[in-house]
Tab-separated table of N, CA, C and O in Angstrom:
chain	number	residue	atom	x	y	z
M	1	MET	N	129.659	-24.853	-164.594
M	1	MET	CA	129.206	-25.372	-163.332
M	1	MET	C	129.323	-26.985	-163.311
M	1	MET	O	129.622	-27.582	-162.401
M	2	ARG	N	129.089	-27.464	-164.397
M	2	ARG	CA	129.226	-28.926	-164.460
M	2	ARG	C	130.543	-29.432	-164.460
M	2	ARG	O	130.854	-30.455	-163.747
M	3	ARG	N	131.512	-28.647	-164.888
M	3	ARG	CA	132.996	-28.939	-164.832
M	3	ARG	C	133.432	-28.825	-163.425
M	3	ARG	O	134.169	-29.784	-162.915
M	4	LEU	N	132.833	-27.891	-162.752
M	4	LEU	CA	133.179	-27.690	-161.323
M	4	LEU	C	132.712	-28.957	-160.405
M	4	LEU	O	133.447	-29.472	-159.753
M	5	PHE	N	131.573	-29.393	-160.621
M	5	PHE	CA	131.008	-30.633	-160.033
M	5	PHE	C	131.771	-31.823	-160.330
M	5	PHE	O	132.184	-32.479	-159.297
M	6	PHE	N	132.088	-32.146	-161.547
M	6	PHE	CA	132.861	-33.390	-161.922
M	6	PHE	C	134.273	-33.297	-161.354
M	6	PHE	O	134.848	-34.287	-160.818
M	7	THR	N	134.977	-32.058	-161.418
M	7	THR	CA	136.228	-31.910	-160.772
M	7	THR	C	136.216	-32.270	-159.231
M	7	THR	O	137.106	-33.064	-158.829
M	8	ALA	N	135.278	-31.629	-158.653
M	8	ALA	CA	135.224	-31.842	-157.164
M	8	ALA	C	134.883	-33.256	-156.856
M	8	ALA	O	135.394	-33.864	-155.895
M	9	LEU	N	134.045	-33.936	-157.727
M	9	LEU	CA	133.646	-35.330	-157.558
M	9	LEU	C	134.765	-36.204	-157.656
M	9	LEU	O	135.020	-37.018	-156.859
M	10	ILE	N	135.597	-36.112	-158.719
M	10	ILE	CA	136.711	-36.907	-158.940
M	10	ILE	C	137.762	-36.635	-157.765
M	10	ILE	O	138.386	-37.553	-157.355
M	11	GLU	N	137.931	-35.419	-157.219
M	11	GLU	CA	138.839	-35.079	-156.284
M	11	GLU	C	138.422	-35.822	-154.970
M	11	GLU	O	139.218	-36.440	-154.245
M	12	GLN	N	137.102	-35.755	-154.658
M	12	GLN	CA	136.692	-36.544	-153.489
M	12	GLN	C	136.703	-38.042	-153.611
M	12	GLN	O	136.955	-38.790	-152.677
M	13	LEU	N	136.534	-38.538	-154.763
M	13	LEU	CA	136.573	-39.837	-154.955
M	13	LEU	C	138.206	-40.479	-154.667
M	13	LEU	O	138.370	-41.517	-154.170
M	14	GLY	N	139.005	-39.605	-155.123
M	14	GLY	CA	140.423	-39.879	-154.787
M	14	GLY	C	140.728	-39.820	-153.317
M	14	GLY	O	141.523	-40.664	-152.772
M	15	VAL	N	140.021	-39.152	-152.627
M	15	VAL	CA	140.138	-38.990	-151.013
M	15	VAL	C	139.540	-40.292	-150.425
M	15	VAL	O	140.270	-40.972	-149.640
M	16	VAL	N	138.444	-40.686	-150.881
M	16	VAL	CA	137.686	-41.911	-150.278
M	16	VAL	C	137.980	-42.946	-150.809
M	16	VAL	O	137.277	-44.138	-150.520
M	17	TRP	N	138.915	-43.202	-151.983
M	17	TRP	CA	138.927	-44.286	-152.784
M	17	TRP	C	139.497	-45.545	-151.823
M	17	TRP	O	138.901	-46.606	-152.050
M	18	PRO	N	140.387	-45.403	-150.990
M	18	PRO	CA	140.750	-46.540	-150.103
M	18	PRO	C	139.618	-47.163	-149.358
M	18	PRO	O	139.558	-48.325	-149.265
M	19	ILE	N	138.790	-46.308	-148.929
M	19	ILE	CA	137.785	-46.819	-147.964
M	19	ILE	C	136.720	-47.381	-148.951
M	19	ILE	O	136.051	-48.613	-148.604
M	20	LEU	N	136.381	-46.739	-150.060
M	20	LEU	CA	135.338	-47.136	-151.069
M	20	LEU	C	135.742	-48.520	-151.529
M	20	LEU	O	135.050	-49.618	-151.662
M	21	SER	N	136.998	-48.675	-151.805
M	21	SER	CA	137.481	-50.039	-152.525
M	21	SER	C	137.389	-51.144	-151.406
M	21	SER	O	137.186	-52.298	-151.734
M	22	GLY	N	137.743	-50.675	-150.286
M	22	GLY	CA	137.688	-51.742	-149.158
M	22	GLY	C	136.392	-52.223	-148.927
M	22	GLY	O	136.295	-53.275	-148.759
M	23	VAL	N	135.331	-51.323	-149.058
M	23	VAL	CA	134.024	-51.765	-148.627
M	23	VAL	C	133.479	-52.685	-149.758
M	23	VAL	O	132.980	-53.692	-149.495
M	24	VAL	N	133.874	-52.263	-151.085
M	24	VAL	CA	133.435	-53.078	-152.122
M	24	VAL	C	134.166	-54.450	-152.159
M	24	VAL	O	133.526	-55.545	-152.451
M	25	THR	N	135.360	-54.360	-151.679
M	25	THR	CA	136.067	-55.714	-151.710
M	25	THR	C	135.541	-56.675	-150.545
M	25	THR	O	135.343	-57.867	-150.721
M	26	VAL	N	135.024	-56.169	-149.426
M	26	VAL	CA	134.451	-56.815	-148.259
M	26	VAL	C	133.173	-57.360	-148.921
M	26	VAL	O	132.888	-58.684	-148.702
M	27	MET	N	132.320	-56.727	-149.623
M	27	MET	CA	131.110	-57.142	-150.100
M	27	MET	C	131.331	-58.268	-151.256
M	27	MET	O	130.634	-59.159	-151.182
M	28	LEU	N	132.262	-57.987	-152.039
M	28	LEU	CA	132.564	-59.138	-153.022
M	28	LEU	C	133.019	-60.355	-152.396
M	28	LEU	O	132.827	-61.598	-152.873
M	29	GLY	N	134.027	-60.244	-151.461
M	29	GLY	CA	134.368	-61.283	-150.593
M	29	GLY	C	133.388	-62.112	-149.925
M	29	GLY	O	133.351	-63.403	-150.085
M	30	CYS	N	132.497	-61.352	-149.369
M	30	CYS	CA	131.350	-61.990	-148.559
M	30	CYS	C	130.425	-62.883	-149.698
M	30	CYS	O	130.005	-63.858	-149.468
M	31	GLY	N	130.184	-62.151	-150.805
M	31	GLY	CA	129.462	-62.789	-151.901
M	31	GLY	C	129.886	-64.056	-152.501
M	31	GLY	O	129.322	-65.115	-152.730
M	32	VAL	N	131.306	-64.047	-152.675
M	32	VAL	CA	132.081	-65.362	-152.994
M	32	VAL	C	131.916	-66.377	-151.967
M	32	VAL	O	131.747	-67.574	-152.264
M	33	ALA	N	132.002	-65.960	-150.642
M	33	ALA	CA	131.896	-66.904	-149.601
M	33	ALA	C	130.542	-67.441	-149.620
M	33	ALA	O	130.385	-68.748	-149.423
M	34	ILE	N	129.469	-66.683	-149.865
M	34	ILE	CA	128.165	-67.250	-149.800
M	34	ILE	C	127.922	-68.092	-150.976
M	34	ILE	O	127.193	-69.024	-150.920
M	35	TRP	N	128.591	-67.776	-152.133
M	35	TRP	CA	128.500	-68.685	-153.240
M	35	TRP	C	128.972	-69.988	-152.922
M	35	TRP	O	128.476	-71.071	-153.337
M	36	ARG	N	130.118	-70.193	-152.124
M	36	ARG	CA	130.599	-71.496	-151.789
M	36	ARG	C	129.711	-72.219	-150.625
M	36	ARG	O	129.450	-73.272	-150.830
M	37	ILE	N	129.220	-71.446	-149.868
M	37	ILE	CA	128.539	-71.933	-148.663
M	37	ILE	C	126.968	-72.445	-149.193
M	37	ILE	O	126.690	-73.506	-148.833
M	38	GLU	N	126.423	-71.523	-149.980
M	38	GLU	CA	125.089	-71.864	-150.478
M	38	GLU	C	124.966	-72.673	-151.693
M	38	GLU	O	123.837	-73.226	-152.074
M	39	ASP	N	125.969	-72.892	-152.379
M	39	ASP	CA	126.171	-73.665	-153.589
M	39	ASP	C	125.280	-73.169	-154.688
M	39	ASP	O	124.466	-73.774	-155.590
M	40	TRP	N	125.268	-71.728	-154.813
M	40	TRP	CA	124.581	-71.018	-155.914
M	40	TRP	C	125.458	-70.818	-156.981
M	40	TRP	O	126.867	-71.016	-156.825
M	41	ARG	N	124.975	-70.389	-158.121
M	41	ARG	CA	125.892	-70.074	-159.219
M	41	ARG	C	126.579	-68.886	-158.868
M	41	ARG	O	125.983	-67.963	-158.059
M	42	LEU	N	127.888	-68.452	-159.433
M	42	LEU	CA	128.453	-67.306	-158.985
M	42	LEU	C	127.726	-65.983	-159.335
M	42	LEU	O	127.723	-65.043	-158.586
M	43	ASP	N	126.933	-65.856	-160.542
M	43	ASP	CA	126.183	-64.712	-160.960
M	43	ASP	C	125.091	-64.519	-159.816
M	43	ASP	O	124.622	-63.394	-159.562
M	44	GLU	N	124.465	-65.752	-159.399
M	44	GLU	CA	123.295	-65.474	-158.435
M	44	GLU	C	123.832	-64.999	-157.177
M	44	GLU	O	123.252	-64.117	-156.463
M	45	ALA	N	125.112	-65.501	-156.755
M	45	ALA	CA	125.622	-65.025	-155.609
M	45	ALA	C	125.985	-63.418	-155.579
M	45	ALA	O	125.716	-62.594	-154.585
M	46	LEU	N	126.652	-63.040	-156.619
M	46	LEU	CA	126.883	-61.547	-156.900
M	46	LEU	C	125.746	-60.664	-156.947
M	46	LEU	O	125.732	-59.746	-156.391
M	47	TYR	N	124.809	-61.367	-157.597
M	47	TYR	CA	123.465	-60.586	-157.696
M	47	TYR	C	122.797	-60.455	-156.284
M	47	TYR	O	122.506	-59.246	-155.934
M	48	PHE	N	122.966	-61.425	-155.476
M	48	PHE	CA	122.486	-61.400	-154.153
M	48	PHE	C	123.068	-60.392	-153.366
M	48	PHE	O	122.660	-59.521	-152.622
M	49	THR	N	124.492	-60.297	-153.530
M	49	THR	CA	125.367	-59.470	-152.902
M	49	THR	C	125.006	-57.961	-153.055
M	49	THR	O	124.945	-57.201	-152.212
M	50	PHE	N	124.806	-57.672	-154.373
M	50	PHE	CA	124.508	-56.167	-154.600
M	50	PHE	C	123.115	-55.865	-154.378
M	50	PHE	O	122.831	-54.648	-154.069
M	51	VAL	N	122.322	-56.821	-154.505
M	51	VAL	CA	120.753	-56.590	-154.211
M	51	VAL	C	120.780	-56.196	-152.616
M	51	VAL	O	119.971	-55.475	-152.082
M	52	THR	N	121.470	-57.131	-151.936
M	52	THR	CA	121.462	-56.955	-150.366
M	52	THR	C	122.300	-55.625	-150.087
M	52	THR	O	121.744	-54.947	-149.141
M	53	GLY	N	123.382	-55.499	-150.533
M	53	GLY	CA	124.161	-54.323	-150.325
M	53	GLY	C	123.526	-53.001	-150.614
M	53	GLY	O	123.871	-51.886	-149.942
M	54	LEU	N	122.697	-52.977	-151.674
M	54	LEU	CA	122.024	-51.697	-151.967
M	54	LEU	C	120.715	-51.582	-151.259
M	54	LEU	O	119.981	-50.765	-151.414
M	55	THR	N	120.531	-52.520	-150.313
M	55	THR	CA	119.397	-52.652	-149.309
M	55	THR	C	118.000	-52.664	-150.099
M	55	THR	O	117.123	-52.042	-149.611
M	56	ILE	N	118.074	-53.238	-151.304
M	56	ILE	CA	116.787	-53.420	-152.112
M	56	ILE	C	116.107	-54.812	-151.645
M	56	ILE	O	114.984	-54.658	-151.132
M	57	GLY	N	116.804	-55.876	-151.520
M	57	GLY	CA	116.351	-57.106	-150.905
M	57	GLY	C	115.065	-57.599	-151.473
M	57	GLY	O	113.986	-57.683	-150.898
M	58	TYR	N	115.130	-57.997	-152.720
M	58	TYR	CA	113.939	-58.661	-153.405
M	58	TYR	C	113.387	-59.872	-152.836
M	58	TYR	O	112.264	-60.199	-152.862
M	59	GLY	N	114.305	-60.660	-152.211
M	59	GLY	CA	113.967	-61.965	-151.602
M	59	GLY	C	113.741	-63.171	-152.468
M	59	GLY	O	113.495	-64.200	-152.009
M	60	ASP	N	114.364	-63.051	-153.845
M	60	ASP	CA	114.305	-64.145	-154.606
M	60	ASP	C	115.323	-65.188	-154.265
M	60	ASP	O	115.404	-66.371	-154.452
M	61	PHE	N	116.441	-64.658	-153.629
M	61	PHE	CA	117.633	-65.598	-153.071
M	61	PHE	C	117.610	-65.190	-151.639
M	61	PHE	O	117.870	-64.190	-151.035
M	62	THR	N	117.544	-66.481	-150.747
M	62	THR	CA	117.680	-66.323	-149.409
M	62	THR	C	118.636	-67.294	-148.865
M	62	THR	O	118.582	-68.515	-149.060
M	63	PRO	N	119.641	-66.861	-148.093
M	63	PRO	CA	120.627	-67.835	-147.621
M	63	PRO	C	120.033	-68.811	-146.497
M	63	PRO	O	119.157	-68.293	-145.708
M	64	LYS	N	120.356	-70.058	-146.561
M	64	LYS	CA	119.757	-70.973	-145.625
M	64	LYS	C	120.654	-71.415	-144.515
M	64	LYS	O	120.064	-71.631	-143.445
M	65	HIS	N	121.943	-71.185	-144.646
M	65	HIS	CA	123.013	-71.501	-143.578
M	65	HIS	C	123.175	-70.200	-142.848
M	65	HIS	O	123.199	-69.058	-143.158
M	66	LEU	N	123.414	-70.590	-141.404
M	66	LEU	CA	123.722	-69.551	-140.572
M	66	LEU	C	124.849	-68.558	-140.829
M	66	LEU	O	124.854	-67.322	-140.806
M	67	SER	N	125.957	-69.242	-141.389
M	67	SER	CA	127.220	-68.490	-141.774
M	67	SER	C	126.918	-67.617	-142.856
M	67	SER	O	127.329	-66.493	-142.915
M	68	ALA	N	126.081	-68.008	-143.905
M	68	ALA	CA	125.907	-67.192	-144.951
M	68	ALA	C	124.873	-66.086	-144.592
M	68	ALA	O	125.011	-64.974	-145.107
M	69	ARG	N	124.007	-66.428	-143.581
M	69	ARG	CA	123.085	-65.316	-143.125
M	69	ARG	C	123.890	-64.261	-142.347
M	69	ARG	O	123.722	-63.030	-142.656
M	70	LEU	N	124.950	-64.582	-141.714
M	70	LEU	CA	125.973	-63.626	-140.872
M	70	LEU	C	126.712	-62.848	-142.028
M	70	LEU	O	126.672	-61.645	-141.704
M	71	LEU	N	127.051	-63.343	-143.056
M	71	LEU	CA	127.784	-62.710	-144.131
M	71	LEU	C	126.931	-61.772	-144.861
M	71	LEU	O	127.227	-60.745	-145.371
M	72	ALA	N	125.477	-62.212	-144.962
M	72	ALA	CA	124.513	-61.205	-145.552
M	72	ALA	C	124.365	-59.983	-144.788
M	72	ALA	O	124.175	-58.866	-145.287
M	73	LEU	N	124.473	-60.129	-143.380
M	73	LEU	CA	124.441	-58.942	-142.611
M	73	LEU	C	125.575	-58.118	-142.801
M	73	LEU	O	125.488	-56.813	-142.813
M	74	VAL	N	126.815	-58.650	-143.026
M	74	VAL	CA	127.989	-57.870	-143.197
M	74	VAL	C	127.773	-57.155	-144.511
M	74	VAL	O	128.060	-55.947	-144.594
M	75	ILE	N	127.291	-57.799	-145.556
M	75	ILE	CA	126.938	-57.190	-146.715
M	75	ILE	C	125.980	-56.002	-146.712
M	75	ILE	O	126.224	-55.013	-147.195
M	76	GLY	N	124.953	-56.192	-145.827
M	76	GLY	CA	124.005	-55.153	-145.633
M	76	GLY	C	124.583	-53.933	-145.029
M	76	GLY	O	124.382	-52.809	-145.451
M	77	PHE	N	125.454	-54.229	-143.883
M	77	PHE	CA	126.022	-53.012	-143.244
M	77	PHE	C	126.960	-52.377	-144.107
M	77	PHE	O	127.279	-51.153	-144.215
M	78	SER	N	127.660	-53.191	-144.944
M	78	SER	CA	128.642	-52.612	-145.978
M	78	SER	C	128.051	-51.696	-146.953
M	78	SER	O	128.559	-50.752	-147.400
M	79	GLY	N	126.876	-52.153	-147.386
M	79	GLY	CA	126.116	-51.348	-148.320
M	79	GLY	C	125.522	-49.986	-147.829
M	79	GLY	O	125.638	-49.116	-148.522
M	80	ILE	N	125.298	-50.006	-146.371
M	80	ILE	CA	124.913	-48.820	-145.840
M	80	ILE	C	125.984	-47.885	-145.684
M	80	ILE	O	125.904	-46.712	-146.209
M	81	ILE	N	127.253	-48.323	-145.505
M	81	ILE	CA	128.542	-47.526	-145.570
M	81	ILE	C	128.675	-47.079	-146.956
M	81	ILE	O	128.955	-45.740	-147.102
M	82	LEU	N	128.561	-47.896	-147.878
M	82	LEU	CA	128.927	-47.570	-149.358
M	82	LEU	C	127.909	-46.387	-149.778
M	82	LEU	O	128.332	-45.528	-150.432
M	83	THR	N	126.660	-46.591	-149.421
M	83	THR	CA	125.501	-45.570	-149.755
M	83	THR	C	125.904	-44.242	-149.116
M	83	THR	O	125.727	-43.156	-149.850
M	84	GLY	N	126.356	-44.250	-147.865
M	84	GLY	CA	126.700	-43.109	-147.190
M	84	GLY	C	127.962	-42.189	-147.798
M	84	GLY	O	127.991	-41.113	-147.856
M	85	LEU	N	128.913	-43.094	-148.275
M	85	LEU	CA	130.087	-42.658	-148.864
M	85	LEU	C	129.736	-42.049	-150.165
M	85	LEU	O	130.339	-40.929	-150.508
M	86	VAL	N	129.090	-42.627	-151.132
M	86	VAL	CA	128.625	-42.068	-152.391
M	86	VAL	C	127.823	-40.756	-152.164
M	86	VAL	O	128.030	-39.810	-152.840
M	87	ALA	N	126.865	-40.788	-151.207
M	87	ALA	CA	126.062	-39.432	-150.869
M	87	ALA	C	126.953	-38.331	-150.388
M	87	ALA	O	126.865	-37.378	-150.876
M	88	ALA	N	127.948	-38.634	-149.473
M	88	ALA	CA	128.897	-37.702	-149.055
M	88	ALA	C	129.757	-37.046	-150.109
M	88	ALA	O	129.883	-35.885	-150.209
M	89	VAL	N	130.294	-38.041	-151.004
M	89	VAL	CA	131.089	-37.513	-152.192
M	89	VAL	C	130.169	-36.516	-153.080
M	89	VAL	O	130.705	-35.575	-153.631
M	90	THR	N	129.002	-36.982	-153.334
M	90	THR	CA	128.206	-36.382	-154.260
M	90	THR	C	127.807	-34.937	-153.741
M	90	THR	O	127.862	-34.015	-154.361
M	91	VAL	N	127.498	-34.912	-152.357
M	91	VAL	CA	127.205	-33.577	-151.719
M	91	VAL	C	128.451	-32.605	-151.762
M	91	VAL	O	128.230	-31.388	-152.047
M	92	LYS	N	129.525	-33.169	-151.469
M	92	LYS	CA	130.790	-32.410	-151.523
M	92	LYS	C	131.008	-31.805	-152.898
M	92	LYS	O	131.430	-30.752	-153.051
M	93	GLY	N	130.659	-32.721	-153.840
M	93	GLY	CA	130.926	-32.241	-155.347
M	93	GLY	C	129.810	-31.125	-155.542
M	93	GLY	O	130.201	-30.154	-156.455
M	94	LEU	N	128.551	-31.305	-155.156
M	94	LEU	CA	127.557	-30.262	-155.285
M	94	LEU	C	127.939	-29.077	-154.429
M	94	LEU	O	127.604	-27.859	-155.185
M	95	ASN	N	128.542	-29.040	-153.414
M	95	ASN	CA	129.002	-27.831	-152.737
M	95	ASN	C	129.975	-27.063	-153.608
M	95	ASN	O	130.048	-25.833	-153.416
M	96	ALA	N	130.791	-27.601	-154.314
M	96	ALA	CA	131.842	-26.922	-155.031
M	96	ALA	C	131.032	-26.182	-156.253
M	96	ALA	O	131.586	-25.097	-156.558
M	97	THR	N	129.904	-26.564	-156.592
M	97	THR	CA	129.157	-25.666	-157.646
M	97	THR	C	128.379	-24.669	-157.076
M	97	THR	O	128.031	-23.751	-157.693
M	98	ASP	N	128.343	-24.562	-155.788
M	98	ASP	CA	127.602	-23.495	-155.026
M	98	ASP	C	128.462	-22.326	-154.753
M	98	ASP	O	128.750	-21.874	-153.757
M	99	TYR	N	128.944	-21.741	-155.981
M	99	TYR	CA	129.943	-20.588	-155.931
M	99	TYR	C	129.154	-19.342	-155.819
M	99	TYR	O	128.421	-19.001	-156.778
M	100	ASP	N	129.377	-18.606	-154.754
M	100	ASP	CA	128.647	-17.212	-154.738
M	100	ASP	C	129.810	-16.183	-154.411
M	100	ASP	O	129.374	-15.017	-153.882
M	101	GLY	N	130.866	-16.517	-154.573
M	101	GLY	CA	132.062	-15.535	-154.244
M	101	GLY	C	132.515	-15.335	-152.899
M	101	GLY	O	133.441	-14.620	-152.609
M	102	LYS	N	131.818	-16.147	-151.960
M	102	LYS	CA	132.235	-15.966	-150.463
M	102	LYS	C	133.002	-17.253	-149.975
M	102	LYS	O	132.863	-18.322	-150.720
M	103	GLU	N	133.935	-17.044	-149.213
M	103	GLU	CA	134.595	-18.250	-148.536
M	103	GLU	C	133.570	-19.029	-147.674
M	103	GLU	O	132.838	-18.436	-147.071
M	104	HIS	N	133.812	-20.326	-147.623
M	104	HIS	CA	132.966	-21.160	-146.886
M	104	HIS	C	133.585	-21.650	-145.714
M	104	HIS	O	134.658	-22.013	-145.524
């Protein structure tokens, strides 16, 4: 059953890989832009990017410039898309393990 799940998971990741990599690239690009705009260290900007993208939002880093705030919105929406893609791929993988001998 575990093998079926991971096989289906890898298969579905191959299907959504272009979208998934595009979303992560947009998030990283926005993070690098925020790094330049806000004059943070690169690790701080990438930390902010993934905390914002995963919709955690600790609040320890807050962009001060309007352009950085707009990029933070893009990161947040990209994170929502990323979370949805990961959830959809996982559900599709779990559906492959739900074998009861009938066609779906």
